[in-house]
């Protein structure tokens, strides 16, 4: 199963990608994590991309494409998160892989802003622990959001590996957040249309309920595409 997951920043894409990866034994490849790992290592690439990531701008295509391509080499079953972000990247991806299905998460901007500023991630780069302190109960344009917080068992400590939890610098910069949401609207949404035109099956879900409920809806959608054997 070769899956892509799309959703605006703050929609919980990373969390859903992890849950589906666990459930179906998929390799999870997250473009943002690959880039942040380079920055943390202080590699040559890391030095080049740091200012882009801090400002919430897309890093040069050649760098992201090369990192993602290397990660996907030989993977038969994967879920790719955060890539492709624009049509150019989608065309590059088409050159080396054929996607079977796409998951798309929907949410209103007001909810995303609340979720992003309340997000805490594990400081250990090889752990994908991800938490959120926002407690949201509201209705927007007929969509009822019931989103309880996702808290660690011990304050500011990752349940999975015991490392400290931190906030991402670009999550604390309101200008960067708005830029990332604008890039999604202007550059990433056309990618979704690009894949729809190609006839790739989509599973489209609102992230308006606790994670387990939304995961269940995704699984149901995937079963309609791949059959009950998955
Ligand atoms: P994310 O973790 O998906 O929110 O991404 C954080 C930042 O990493 C983005 O604001 C971009 O600066 C960079 N980034 C992540 N994925 C890509 C991509 N596919 N192409 C270019 N830049 C990316």
JSON list of C-alpha atoms and ligand atoms in Angstrom, two decimals:
[
{"chain": "A", "resi": 1, "resn": "UNK", "atom": "CA", "xyz": [0.00, 0.00, 0.00]},
{"chain": "A", "resi": 2, "resn": "UNK", "atom": "CA", "xyz": [1.51, 3.30, -1.08]},
{"chain": "A", "resi": 3, "resn": "UNK", "atom": "CA", "xyz": [-0.34, 6.18, 0.56]},
{"chain": "A", "resi": 4, "resn": "UNK", "atom": "CA", "xyz": [-0.13, 9.95, 0.67]},
{"chain": "A", "resi": 5, "resn": "UNK", "atom": "CA", "xyz": [-1.68, 11.99, 3.45]},
{"chain": "A", "resi": 6, "resn": "UNK", "atom": "CA", "xyz": [-2.70, 15.61, 2.94]},
{"chain": "A", "resi": 7, "resn": "UNK", "atom": "CA", "xyz": [-3.98, 18.10, 5.44]},
{"chain": "A", "resi": 8, "resn": "UNK", "atom": "CA", "xyz": [-3.19, 21.65, 6.52]},
{"chain": "A", "resi": 9, "resn": "UNK", "atom": "CA", "xyz": [-0.67, 22.30, 9.30]},
{"chain": "A", "resi": 10, "resn": "UNK", "atom": "CA", "xyz": [-2.28, 21.53, 12.64]},
{"chain": "A", "resi": 11, "resn": "UNK", "atom": "CA", "xyz": [-4.75, 18.98, 11.26]},
{"chain": "A", "resi": 12, "resn": "UNK", "atom": "CA", "xyz": [-2.88, 16.17, 12.99]},
{"chain": "A", "resi": 13, "resn": "UNK", "atom": "CA", "xyz": [-1.51, 14.66, 9.78]},
{"chain": "A", "resi": 14, "resn": "UNK", "atom": "CA", "xyz": [1.59, 13.37, 11.54]},
{"chain": "A", "resi": 15, "resn": "UNK", "atom": "CA", "xyz": [-0.45, 11.67, 14.26]},
{"chain": "A", "resi": 16, "resn": "UNK", "atom": "CA", "xyz": [-2.78, 10.06, 11.72]},
{"chain": "A", "resi": 17, "resn": "UNK", "atom": "CA", "xyz": [0.15, 8.96, 9.56]},
{"chain": "A", "resi": 18, "resn": "UNK", "atom": "CA", "xyz": [1.70, 7.26, 12.62]},
{"chain": "A", "resi": 19, "resn": "UNK", "atom": "CA", "xyz": [-1.56, 5.53, 13.53]},
{"chain": "A", "resi": 20, "resn": "UNK", "atom": "CA", "xyz": [-2.12, 4.20, 10.00]},
{"chain": "A", "resi": 21, "resn": "UNK", "atom": "CA", "xyz": [1.54, 3.17, 9.74]},
{"chain": "A", "resi": 22, "resn": "UNK", "atom": "CA", "xyz": [1.18, 1.16, 12.95]},
{"chain": "A", "resi": 23, "resn": "UNK", "atom": "CA", "xyz": [-2.13, -0.39, 11.92]},
{"chain": "A", "resi": 24, "resn": "UNK", "atom": "CA", "xyz": [-1.07, -1.48, 8.44]},
{"chain": "A", "resi": 25, "resn": "UNK", "atom": "CA", "xyz": [2.69, -1.98, 8.96]},
{"chain": "A", "resi": 26, "resn": "UNK", "atom": "CA", "xyz": [3.64, 0.94, 6.72]},
{"chain": "A", "resi": 27, "resn": "UNK", "atom": "CA", "xyz": [6.88, 2.87, 6.72]},
{"chain": "A", "resi": 28, "resn": "UNK", "atom": "CA", "xyz": [6.06, 6.45, 7.72]},
{"chain": "A", "resi": 29, "resn": "UNK", "atom": "CA", "xyz": [8.02, 9.08, 5.83]},
{"chain": "A", "resi": 30, "resn": "UNK", "atom": "CA", "xyz": [7.55, 12.68, 6.97]},
{"chain": "A", "resi": 31, "resn": "UNK", "atom": "CA", "xyz": [9.22, 15.39, 4.89]},
{"chain": "A", "resi": 32, "resn": "UNK", "atom": "CA", "xyz": [9.28, 17.94, 7.75]},
{"chain": "A", "resi": 33, "resn": "UNK", "atom": "CA", "xyz": [10.97, 15.40, 10.08]},
{"chain": "A", "resi": 34, "resn": "UNK", "atom": "CA", "xyz": [13.64, 14.58, 7.48]},
{"chain": "A", "resi": 35, "resn": "UNK", "atom": "CA", "xyz": [14.37, 18.31, 7.13]},
{"chain": "A", "resi": 36, "resn": "UNK", "atom": "CA", "xyz": [14.38, 18.97, 10.89]},
{"chain": "A", "resi": 37, "resn": "UNK", "atom": "CA", "xyz": [16.77, 16.03, 11.41]},
{"chain": "A", "resi": 38, "resn": "UNK", "atom": "CA", "xyz": [19.25, 17.65, 8.98]},
{"chain": "A", "resi": 39, "resn": "UNK", "atom": "CA", "xyz": [18.99, 20.96, 10.84]},
{"chain": "A", "resi": 40, "resn": "UNK", "atom": "CA", "xyz": [19.53, 19.22, 14.18]},
{"chain": "A", "resi": 41, "resn": "UNK", "atom": "CA", "xyz": [22.59, 17.36, 12.83]},
{"chain": "A", "resi": 42, "resn": "UNK", "atom": "CA", "xyz": [24.02, 20.68, 11.62]},
{"chain": "A", "resi": 43, "resn": "UNK", "atom": "CA", "xyz": [24.77, 19.13, 8.21]},
{"chain": "A", "resi": 44, "resn": "UNK", "atom": "CA", "xyz": [25.56, 21.25, 5.14]},
{"chain": "A", "resi": 45, "resn": "UNK", "atom": "CA", "xyz": [21.99, 20.69, 3.94]},
{"chain": "A", "resi": 46, "resn": "UNK", "atom": "CA", "xyz": [20.72, 21.59, 7.41]},
{"chain": "A", "resi": 47, "resn": "UNK", "atom": "CA", "xyz": [22.50, 24.94, 7.26]},
{"chain": "A", "resi": 48, "resn": "UNK", "atom": "CA", "xyz": [20.95, 25.75, 3.89]},
{"chain": "A", "resi": 49, "resn": "UNK", "atom": "CA", "xyz": [17.39, 24.82, 4.84]},
{"chain": "A", "resi": 50, "resn": "UNK", "atom": "CA", "xyz": [17.23, 26.25, 8.39]},
{"chain": "A", "resi": 51, "resn": "UNK", "atom": "CA", "xyz": [16.14, 29.78, 7.38]},
{"chain": "A", "resi": 52, "resn": "UNK", "atom": "CA", "xyz": [13.37, 28.41, 5.14]},
{"chain": "A", "resi": 53, "resn": "UNK", "atom": "CA", "xyz": [11.94, 26.15, 7.82]},
{"chain": "A", "resi": 54, "resn": "UNK", "atom": "CA", "xyz": [12.10, 28.90, 10.46]},
{"chain": "A", "resi": 55, "resn": "UNK", "atom": "CA", "xyz": [10.16, 31.27, 8.22]},
{"chain": "A", "resi": 56, "resn": "UNK", "atom": "CA", "xyz": [7.65, 28.61, 7.14]},
{"chain": "A", "resi": 57, "resn": "UNK", "atom": "CA", "xyz": [8.74, 28.77, 3.48]},
{"chain": "A", "resi": 58, "resn": "UNK", "atom": "CA", "xyz": [9.15, 25.72, 1.25]},
{"chain": "A", "resi": 59, "resn": "UNK", "atom": "CA", "xyz": [12.80, 24.59, 1.08]},
{"chain": "A", "resi": 60, "resn": "UNK", "atom": "CA", "xyz": [14.35, 24.22, -2.40]},
{"chain": "A", "resi": 61, "resn": "UNK", "atom": "CA", "xyz": [12.80, 21.35, -4.33]},
{"chain": "A", "resi": 62, "resn": "UNK", "atom": "CA", "xyz": [16.05, 19.47, -5.09]},
{"chain": "A", "resi": 63, "resn": "UNK", "atom": "CA", "xyz": [16.79, 19.03, -1.39]},
{"chain": "A", "resi": 64, "resn": "UNK", "atom": "CA", "xyz": [13.36, 17.75, -0.32]},
{"chain": "A", "resi": 65, "resn": "UNK", "atom": "CA", "xyz": [13.00, 15.50, -3.37]},
{"chain": "A", "resi": 66, "resn": "UNK", "atom": "CA", "xyz": [16.42, 13.91, -2.76]},
{"chain": "A", "resi": 67, "resn": "UNK", "atom": "CA", "xyz": [15.72, 13.28, 0.95]},
{"chain": "A", "resi": 68, "resn": "UNK", "atom": "CA", "xyz": [12.27, 11.78, 0.28]},
{"chain": "A", "resi": 69, "resn": "UNK", "atom": "CA", "xyz": [13.50, 9.67, -2.64]},
{"chain": "A", "resi": 70, "resn": "UNK", "atom": "CA", "xyz": [16.28, 8.16, -0.52]},
{"chain": "A", "resi": 71, "resn": "UNK", "atom": "CA", "xyz": [13.83, 7.35, 2.28]},
{"chain": "A", "resi": 72, "resn": "UNK", "atom": "CA", "xyz": [11.34, 5.67, -0.07]},
{"chain": "A", "resi": 73, "resn": "UNK", "atom": "CA", "xyz": [13.92, 3.53, -1.85]},
{"chain": "A", "resi": 74, "resn": "UNK", "atom": "CA", "xyz": [12.79, -0.10, -1.78]},
{"chain": "A", "resi": 75, "resn": "UNK", "atom": "CA", "xyz": [9.70, 0.62, 0.36]},
{"chain": "A", "resi": 76, "resn": "UNK", "atom": "CA", "xyz": [6.69, -1.40, -0.82]},
{"chain": "A", "resi": 77, "resn": "UNK", "atom": "CA", "xyz": [4.32, -0.14, 1.84]},
{"chain": "A", "resi": 78, "resn": "UNK", "atom": "CA", "xyz": [4.50, 3.43, 3.07]},
{"chain": "A", "resi": 79, "resn": "UNK", "atom": "CA", "xyz": [2.61, 6.53, 4.07]},
{"chain": "A", "resi": 80, "resn": "UNK", "atom": "CA", "xyz": [4.15, 9.78, 2.93]},
{"chain": "A", "resi": 81, "resn": "UNK", "atom": "CA", "xyz": [3.37, 12.90, 4.96]},
{"chain": "A", "resi": 82, "resn": "UNK", "atom": "CA", "xyz": [4.22, 16.51, 4.04]},
{"chain": "A", "resi": 83, "resn": "UNK", "atom": "CA", "xyz": [5.22, 15.71, 0.48]},
{"chain": "A", "resi": 84, "resn": "UNK", "atom": "CA", "xyz": [4.42, 16.66, -2.29]},
{"chain": "A", "resi": 85, "resn": "UNK", "atom": "CA", "xyz": [3.68, 20.25, -1.26]},
{"chain": "A", "resi": 86, "resn": "UNK", "atom": "CA", "xyz": [3.34, 21.68, -4.78]},
{"chain": "A", "resi": 87, "resn": "UNK", "atom": "CA", "xyz": [2.78, 20.51, -8.35]},
{"chain": "A", "resi": 88, "resn": "UNK", "atom": "CA", "xyz": [6.50, 20.47, -9.14]},
{"chain": "A", "resi": 89, "resn": "UNK", "atom": "CA", "xyz": [7.15, 18.07, -6.27]},
{"chain": "A", "resi": 90, "resn": "UNK", "atom": "CA", "xyz": [4.16, 15.92, -7.31]},
{"chain": "A", "resi": 91, "resn": "UNK", "atom": "CA", "xyz": [5.62, 15.57, -10.80]},
{"chain": "A", "resi": 92, "resn": "UNK", "atom": "CA", "xyz": [8.99, 14.58, -9.31]},
{"chain": "A", "resi": 93, "resn": "UNK", "atom": "CA", "xyz": [7.32, 11.97, -7.10]},
{"chain": "A", "resi": 94, "resn": "UNK", "atom": "CA", "xyz": [5.48, 10.53, -10.11]},
{"chain": "A", "resi": 95, "resn": "UNK", "atom": "CA", "xyz": [8.86, 9.78, -11.68]},
{"chain": "A", "resi": 96, "resn": "UNK", "atom": "CA", "xyz": [9.83, 7.24, -9.03]},
{"chain": "A", "resi": 97, "resn": "UNK", "atom": "CA", "xyz": [6.65, 5.95, -7.39]},
{"chain": "A", "resi": 98, "resn": "UNK", "atom": "CA", "xyz": [3.00, 5.15, -8.14]},
{"chain": "A", "resi": 99, "resn": "UNK", "atom": "CA", "xyz": [0.63, 6.17, -5.35]},
{"chain": "A", "resi": 100, "resn": "UNK", "atom": "CA", "xyz": [-2.33, 3.83, -4.63]},
{"chain": "A", "resi": 101, "resn": "UNK", "atom": "CA", "xyz": [-4.56, 6.08, -2.52]},
{"chain": "A", "resi": 102, "resn": "UNK", "atom": "CA", "xyz": [-4.69, 9.47, -0.80]},
{"chain": "A", "resi": 103, "resn": "UNK", "atom": "CA", "xyz": [-6.01, 10.48, 2.60]},
{"chain": "A", "resi": 104, "resn": "UNK", "atom": "CA", "xyz": [-7.18, 14.08, 2.94]},
{"chain": "A", "resi": 105, "resn": "UNK", "atom": "CA", "xyz": [-7.89, 15.76, 6.26]},
{"chain": "A", "resi": 106, "resn": "UNK", "atom": "CA", "xyz": [-10.20, 18.79, 6.39]},
{"chain": "A", "resi": 107, "resn": "UNK", "atom": "CA", "xyz": [-10.39, 21.44, 9.11]},
{"chain": "A", "resi": 108, "resn": "UNK", "atom": "CA", "xyz": [-11.26, 25.12, 9.56]},
{"chain": "A", "resi": 109, "resn": "UNK", "atom": "CA", "xyz": [-8.42, 27.63, 9.97]},
{"chain": "A", "resi": 110, "resn": "UNK", "atom": "CA", "xyz": [-9.66, 28.76, 13.41]},
{"chain": "A", "resi": 111, "resn": "UNK", "atom": "CA", "xyz": [-9.24, 25.19, 14.71]},
{"chain": "A", "resi": 112, "resn": "UNK", "atom": "CA", "xyz": [-5.84, 24.78, 13.07]},
{"chain": "A", "resi": 113, "resn": "UNK", "atom": "CA", "xyz": [-4.48, 27.96, 14.71]},
{"chain": "A", "resi": 114, "resn": "UNK", "atom": "CA", "xyz": [-5.62, 26.71, 18.13]},
{"chain": "A", "resi": 115, "resn": "UNK", "atom": "CA", "xyz": [-4.11, 23.24, 17.57]},
{"chain": "A", "resi": 116, "resn": "UNK", "atom": "CA", "xyz": [-0.78, 24.52, 16.25]},
{"chain": "A", "resi": 117, "resn": "UNK", "atom": "CA", "xyz": [-0.10, 26.84, 19.17]},
{"chain": "A", "resi": 118, "resn": "UNK", "atom": "CA", "xyz": [-0.94, 24.01, 21.64]},
{"chain": "A", "resi": 119, "resn": "UNK", "atom": "CA", "xyz": [1.23, 21.33, 19.99]},
{"chain": "A", "resi": 120, "resn": "UNK", "atom": "CA", "xyz": [4.10, 19.67, 21.92]},
{"chain": "A", "resi": 121, "resn": "UNK", "atom": "CA", "xyz": [6.49, 17.23, 20.26]},
{"chain": "A", "resi": 122, "resn": "UNK", "atom": "CA", "xyz": [9.14, 14.87, 21.59]},
{"chain": "A", "resi": 123, "resn": "UNK", "atom": "CA", "xyz": [12.65, 16.39, 21.56]},
{"chain": "A", "resi": 124, "resn": "UNK", "atom": "CA", "xyz": [14.14, 13.00, 20.58]},
{"chain": "A", "resi": 125, "resn": "UNK", "atom": "CA", "xyz": [14.53, 13.11, 16.76]},
{"chain": "A", "resi": 126, "resn": "UNK", "atom": "CA", "xyz": [14.06, 9.35, 16.41]},
{"chain": "A", "resi": 127, "resn": "UNK", "atom": "CA", "xyz": [10.73, 9.42, 18.32]},
{"chain": "A", "resi": 128, "resn": "UNK", "atom": "CA", "xyz": [7.50, 10.75, 16.84]},
{"chain": "A", "resi": 129, "resn": "UNK", "atom": "CA", "xyz": [5.70, 11.46, 20.14]},
{"chain": "A", "resi": 130, "resn": "UNK", "atom": "CA", "xyz": [3.18, 14.23, 19.50]},
{"chain": "A", "resi": 131, "resn": "UNK", "atom": "CA", "xyz": [0.78, 15.84, 22.03]},
{"chain": "A", "resi": 132, "resn": "UNK", "atom": "CA", "xyz": [-1.72, 18.69, 22.14]},
{"chain": "A", "resi": 133, "resn": "UNK", "atom": "CA", "xyz": [-3.09, 20.69, 25.07]},
{"chain": "A", "resi": 134, "resn": "UNK", "atom": "CA", "xyz": [-5.99, 22.34, 23.16]},
{"chain": "A", "resi": 135, "resn": "UNK", "atom": "CA", "xyz": [-9.47, 21.32, 24.34]},
{"chain": "A", "resi": 136, "resn": "UNK", "atom": "CA", "xyz": [-11.91, 22.26, 21.59]},
{"chain": "A", "resi": 137, "resn": "UNK", "atom": "CA", "xyz": [-15.70, 22.06, 21.58]},
{"chain": "A", "resi": 138, "resn": "UNK", "atom": "CA", "xyz": [-17.34, 24.24, 18.95]},
{"chain": "A", "resi": 139, "resn": "UNK", "atom": "CA", "xyz": [-19.38, 24.29, 15.77]},
{"chain": "A", "resi": 140, "resn": "UNK", "atom": "CA", "xyz": [-18.11, 26.07, 12.64]},
{"chain": "A", "resi": 141, "resn": "UNK", "atom": "CA", "xyz": [-20.22, 26.19, 9.48]},
{"chain": "A", "resi": 142, "resn": "UNK", "atom": "CA", "xyz": [-22.21, 23.16, 10.56]},
{"chain": "A", "resi": 143, "resn": "UNK", "atom": "CA", "xyz": [-19.14, 21.06, 11.46]},
{"chain": "A", "resi": 144, "resn": "UNK", "atom": "CA", "xyz": [-19.13, 20.13, 15.14]},
{"chain": "A", "resi": 145, "resn": "UNK", "atom": "CA", "xyz": [-15.63, 19.82, 16.59]},
{"chain": "A", "resi": 146, "resn": "UNK", "atom": "CA", "xyz": [-15.14, 17.71, 19.71]},
{"chain": "A", "resi": 147, "resn": "UNK", "atom": "CA", "xyz": [-11.39, 17.57, 20.18]},
{"chain": "A", "resi": 148, "resn": "UNK", "atom": "CA", "xyz": [-10.18, 16.65, 23.65]},
{"chain": "A", "resi": 149, "resn": "UNK", "atom": "CA", "xyz": [-6.52, 17.32, 24.51]},
{"chain": "A", "resi": 150, "resn": "UNK", "atom": "CA", "xyz": [-3.90, 14.64, 23.87]},
{"chain": "A", "resi": 151, "resn": "UNK", "atom": "CA", "xyz": [-1.81, 14.86, 27.02]},
{"chain": "A", "resi": 152, "resn": "UNK", "atom": "CA", "xyz": [1.29, 12.91, 28.08]},
{"chain": "A", "resi": 153, "resn": "UNK", "atom": "CA", "xyz": [0.91, 10.84, 31.25]},
{"chain": "A", "resi": 154, "resn": "UNK", "atom": "CA", "xyz": [3.67, 12.89, 32.94]},
{"chain": "A", "resi": 155, "resn": "UNK", "atom": "CA", "xyz": [3.82, 16.64, 32.41]},
{"chain": "A", "resi": 156, "resn": "UNK", "atom": "CA", "xyz": [6.13, 17.61, 29.52]},
{"chain": "A", "resi": 157, "resn": "UNK", "atom": "CA", "xyz": [7.59, 14.07, 29.24]},
{"chain": "A", "resi": 158, "resn": "UNK", "atom": "CA", "xyz": [7.08, 11.82, 26.21]},
{"chain": "A", "resi": 159, "resn": "UNK", "atom": "CA", "xyz": [5.07, 8.65, 26.98]},
{"chain": "A", "resi": 160, "resn": "UNK", "atom": "CA", "xyz": [6.92, 6.72, 24.28]},
{"chain": "A", "resi": 161, "resn": "UNK", "atom": "CA", "xyz": [10.57, 7.37, 25.16]},
{"chain": "A", "resi": 162, "resn": "UNK", "atom": "CA", "xyz": [10.72, 9.52, 28.30]},
{"chain": "A", "resi": 163, "resn": "UNK", "atom": "CA", "xyz": [12.41, 12.49, 26.58]},
{"chain": "A", "resi": 164, "resn": "UNK", "atom": "CA", "xyz": [11.43, 16.11, 27.19]},
{"chain": "A", "resi": 165, "resn": "UNK", "atom": "CA", "xyz": [8.57, 17.62, 25.18]},
{"chain": "A", "resi": 166, "resn": "UNK", "atom": "CA", "xyz": [9.20, 20.87, 23.32]},
{"chain": "A", "resi": 167, "resn": "UNK", "atom": "CA", "xyz": [7.31, 23.25, 21.05]},
{"chain": "A", "resi": 168, "resn": "UNK", "atom": "CA", "xyz": [8.50, 23.75, 17.48]},
{"chain": "A", "resi": 169, "resn": "UNK", "atom": "CA", "xyz": [9.96, 27.19, 16.85]},
{"chain": "A", "resi": 170, "resn": "UNK", "atom": "CA", "xyz": [7.87, 27.61, 13.70]},
{"chain": "A", "resi": 171, "resn": "UNK", "atom": "CA", "xyz": [4.73, 26.76, 15.72]},
{"chain": "A", "resi": 172, "resn": "UNK", "atom": "CA", "xyz": [5.37, 29.76, 17.99]},
{"chain": "A", "resi": 173, "resn": "UNK", "atom": "CA", "xyz": [5.83, 32.23, 15.16]},
{"chain": "A", "resi": 174, "resn": "UNK", "atom": "CA", "xyz": [2.41, 33.47, 14.08]},
{"chain": "A", "resi": 175, "resn": "UNK", "atom": "CA", "xyz": [3.75, 34.88, 10.81]},
{"chain": "A", "resi": 176, "resn": "UNK", "atom": "CA", "xyz": [5.32, 31.49, 9.98]},
{"chain": "A", "resi": 177, "resn": "UNK", "atom": "CA", "xyz": [2.08, 29.69, 10.85]},
{"chain": "A", "resi": 178, "resn": "UNK", "atom": "CA", "xyz": [0.04, 31.96, 8.58]},
{"chain": "A", "resi": 179, "resn": "UNK", "atom": "CA", "xyz": [2.58, 31.54, 5.78]},
{"chain": "A", "resi": 180, "resn": "UNK", "atom": "CA", "xyz": [2.38, 27.74, 6.10]},
{"chain": "A", "resi": 181, "resn": "UNK", "atom": "CA", "xyz": [-1.42, 27.80, 5.95]},
{"chain": "A", "resi": 182, "resn": "UNK", "atom": "CA", "xyz": [-1.32, 30.14, 2.94]},
{"chain": "A", "resi": 183, "resn": "UNK", "atom": "CA", "xyz": [1.14, 27.82, 1.14]},
{"chain": "A", "resi": 184, "resn": "UNK", "atom": "CA", "xyz": [-1.25, 24.94, 1.78]},
{"chain": "A", "resi": 185, "resn": "UNK", "atom": "CA", "xyz": [-4.19, 26.88, 0.28]},
{"chain": "A", "resi": 186, "resn": "UNK", "atom": "CA", "xyz": [-2.29, 28.22, -2.70]},
{"chain": "A", "resi": 187, "resn": "UNK", "atom": "CA", "xyz": [0.24, 25.51, -3.55]},
{"chain": "A", "resi": 188, "resn": "UNK", "atom": "CA", "xyz": [-0.77, 22.24, -1.91]},
{"chain": "A", "resi": 189, "resn": "UNK", "atom": "CA", "xyz": [-4.51, 22.27, -2.66]},
{"chain": "A", "resi": 190, "resn": "UNK", "atom": "CA", "xyz": [-3.81, 22.28, -6.43]},
{"chain": "A", "resi": 191, "resn": "UNK", "atom": "CA", "xyz": [-1.78, 19.08, -5.86]},
{"chain": "A", "resi": 192, "resn": "UNK", "atom": "CA", "xyz": [-4.94, 17.46, -4.50]},
{"chain": "A", "resi": 193, "resn": "UNK", "atom": "CA", "xyz": [-6.79, 18.45, -7.70]},
{"chain": "A", "resi": 194, "resn": "UNK", "atom": "CA", "xyz": [-3.85, 17.11, -9.73]},
{"chain": "A", "resi": 195, "resn": "UNK", "atom": "CA", "xyz": [-4.23, 13.66, -8.14]},
{"chain": "A", "resi": 196, "resn": "UNK", "atom": "CA", "xyz": [-8.04, 13.75, -8.37]},
{"chain": "A", "resi": 197, "resn": "UNK", "atom": "CA", "xyz": [-7.74, 14.34, -12.12]},
{"chain": "A", "resi": 198, "resn": "UNK", "atom": "CA", "xyz": [-5.40, 11.37, -12.37]},
{"chain": "A", "resi": 199, "resn": "UNK", "atom": "CA", "xyz": [-8.16, 9.23, -10.84]},
{"chain": "A", "resi": 200, "resn": "UNK", "atom": "CA", "xyz": [-6.26, 8.20, -7.71]},
{"chain": "A", "resi": 201, "resn": "UNK", "atom": "CA", "xyz": [-8.78, 7.15, -5.01]},
{"chain": "A", "resi": 202, "resn": "UNK", "atom": "CA", "xyz": [-9.29, 9.53, -2.10]},
{"chain": "A", "resi": 203, "resn": "UNK", "atom": "CA", "xyz": [-10.42, 9.06, 1.50]},
{"chain": "A", "resi": 204, "resn": "UNK", "atom": "CA", "xyz": [-11.60, 12.46, 2.72]},
{"chain": "A", "resi": 205, "resn": "UNK", "atom": "CA", "xyz": [-12.25, 13.02, 6.45]},
{"chain": "A", "resi": 206, "resn": "UNK", "atom": "CA", "xyz": [-12.97, 15.96, 8.79]},
{"chain": "A", "resi": 207, "resn": "UNK", "atom": "CA", "xyz": [-10.66, 16.03, 11.84]},
{"chain": "A", "resi": 208, "resn": "UNK", "atom": "CA", "xyz": [-13.56, 16.98, 14.10]},
{"chain": "A", "resi": 209, "resn": "UNK", "atom": "CA", "xyz": [-13.55, 14.07, 16.54]},
{"chain": "A", "resi": 210, "resn": "UNK", "atom": "CA", "xyz": [-11.02, 12.36, 18.84]},
{"chain": "A", "resi": 211, "resn": "UNK", "atom": "CA", "xyz": [-8.14, 10.65, 17.04]},
{"chain": "A", "resi": 212, "resn": "UNK", "atom": "CA", "xyz": [-9.48, 7.07, 17.43]},
{"chain": "A", "resi": 213, "resn": "UNK", "atom": "CA", "xyz": [-12.80, 7.98, 15.78]},
{"chain": "A", "resi": 214, "resn": "UNK", "atom": "CA", "xyz": [-11.12, 9.73, 12.85]},
{"chain": "A", "resi": 215, "resn": "UNK", "atom": "CA", "xyz": [-8.66, 6.82, 12.40]},
{"chain": "A", "resi": 216, "resn": "UNK", "atom": "CA", "xyz": [-11.63, 4.44, 12.23]},
{"chain": "A", "resi": 217, "resn": "UNK", "atom": "CA", "xyz": [-13.20, 6.54, 9.45]},
{"chain": "A", "resi": 218, "resn": "UNK", "atom": "CA", "xyz": [-9.91, 6.45, 7.54]},
{"chain": "A", "resi": 219, "resn": "UNK", "atom": "CA", "xyz": [-9.67, 2.67, 7.94]},
{"chain": "A", "resi": 220, "resn": "UNK", "atom": "CA", "xyz": [-13.26, 2.27, 6.67]},
{"chain": "A", "resi": 221, "resn": "UNK", "atom": "CA", "xyz": [-12.42, 4.44, 3.64]},
{"chain": "A", "resi": 222, "resn": "UNK", "atom": "CA", "xyz": [-9.26, 2.45, 2.90]},
{"chain": "A", "resi": 223, "resn": "UNK", "atom": "CA", "xyz": [-11.21, -0.83, 3.14]},
{"chain": "A", "resi": 224, "resn": "UNK", "atom": "CA", "xyz": [-13.58, 0.45, 0.47]},
{"chain": "A", "resi": 225, "resn": "UNK", "atom": "CA", "xyz": [-10.57, 0.94, -1.80]},
{"chain": "A", "resi": 226, "resn": "UNK", "atom": "CA", "xyz": [-8.38, -2.04, -0.94]},
{"chain": "A", "resi": 227, "resn": "UNK", "atom": "CA", "xyz": [-11.05, -4.49, 0.24]},
{"chain": "A", "resi": 228, "resn": "UNK", "atom": "CA", "xyz": [-11.41, -6.12, 3.65]},
{"chain": "A", "resi": 229, "resn": "UNK", "atom": "CA", "xyz": [-8.12, -8.04, 3.38]},
{"chain": "A", "resi": 230, "resn": "UNK", "atom": "CA", "xyz": [-6.02, -5.04, 4.48]},
{"chain": "B", "resi": 1, "resn": "LIG", "atom": "P1", "xyz": [5.83, 20.48, 8.54]},
{"chain": "B", "resi": 1, "resn": "LIG", "atom": "O1", "xyz": [6.54, 19.70, 9.58]},
{"chain": "B", "resi": 1, "resn": "LIG", "atom": "O2", "xyz": [5.17, 19.64, 7.52]},
{"chain": "B", "resi": 1, "resn": "LIG", "atom": "O3", "xyz": [4.91, 21.51, 9.13]},
{"chain": "B", "resi": 1, "resn": "LIG", "atom": "O4", "xyz": [6.96, 21.31, 7.75]},
{"chain": "B", "resi": 1, "resn": "LIG", "atom": "C1", "xyz": [7.75, 22.26, 8.42]},
{"chain": "B", "resi": 1, "resn": "LIG", "atom": "C2", "xyz": [8.55, 23.06, 7.41]},
{"chain": "B", "resi": 1, "resn": "LIG", "atom": "O5", "xyz": [9.45, 22.18, 6.69]},
{"chain": "B", "resi": 1, "resn": "LIG", "atom": "C3", "xyz": [7.72, 23.74, 6.33]},
{"chain": "B", "resi": 1, "resn": "LIG", "atom": "O6", "xyz": [7.20, 24.99, 6.78]},
{"chain": "B", "resi": 1, "resn": "LIG", "atom": "C4", "xyz": [8.78, 23.91, 5.23]},
{"chain": "B", "resi": 1, "resn": "LIG", "atom": "O7", "xyz": [9.69, 24.95, 5.54]},
{"chain": "B", "resi": 1, "resn": "LIG", "atom": "C5", "xyz": [9.55, 22.60, 5.31]},
{"chain": "B", "resi": 1, "resn": "LIG", "atom": "N1", "xyz": [8.96, 21.54, 4.49]},
{"chain": "B", "resi": 1, "resn": "LIG", "atom": "C6", "xyz": [8.30, 20.42, 4.91]},
{"chain": "B", "resi": 1, "resn": "LIG", "atom": "N2", "xyz": [7.93, 19.66, 3.87]},
{"chain": "B", "resi": 1, "resn": "LIG", "atom": "C7", "xyz": [8.37, 20.30, 2.75]},
{"chain": "B", "resi": 1, "resn": "LIG", "atom": "C8", "xyz": [8.29, 20.02, 1.36]},
{"chain": "B", "resi": 1, "resn": "LIG", "atom": "N3", "xyz": [7.66, 18.93, 0.88]},
{"chain": "B", "resi": 1, "resn": "LIG", "atom": "N4", "xyz": [8.85, 20.89, 0.50]},
{"chain": "B", "resi": 1, "resn": "LIG", "atom": "C9", "xyz": [9.49, 21.98, 0.95]},
{"chain": "B", "resi": 1, "resn": "LIG", "atom": "N5", "xyz": [9.59, 22.33, 2.25]},
{"chain": "B", "resi": 1, "resn": "LIG", "atom": "C10", "xyz": [9.04, 21.50, 3.15]}
]
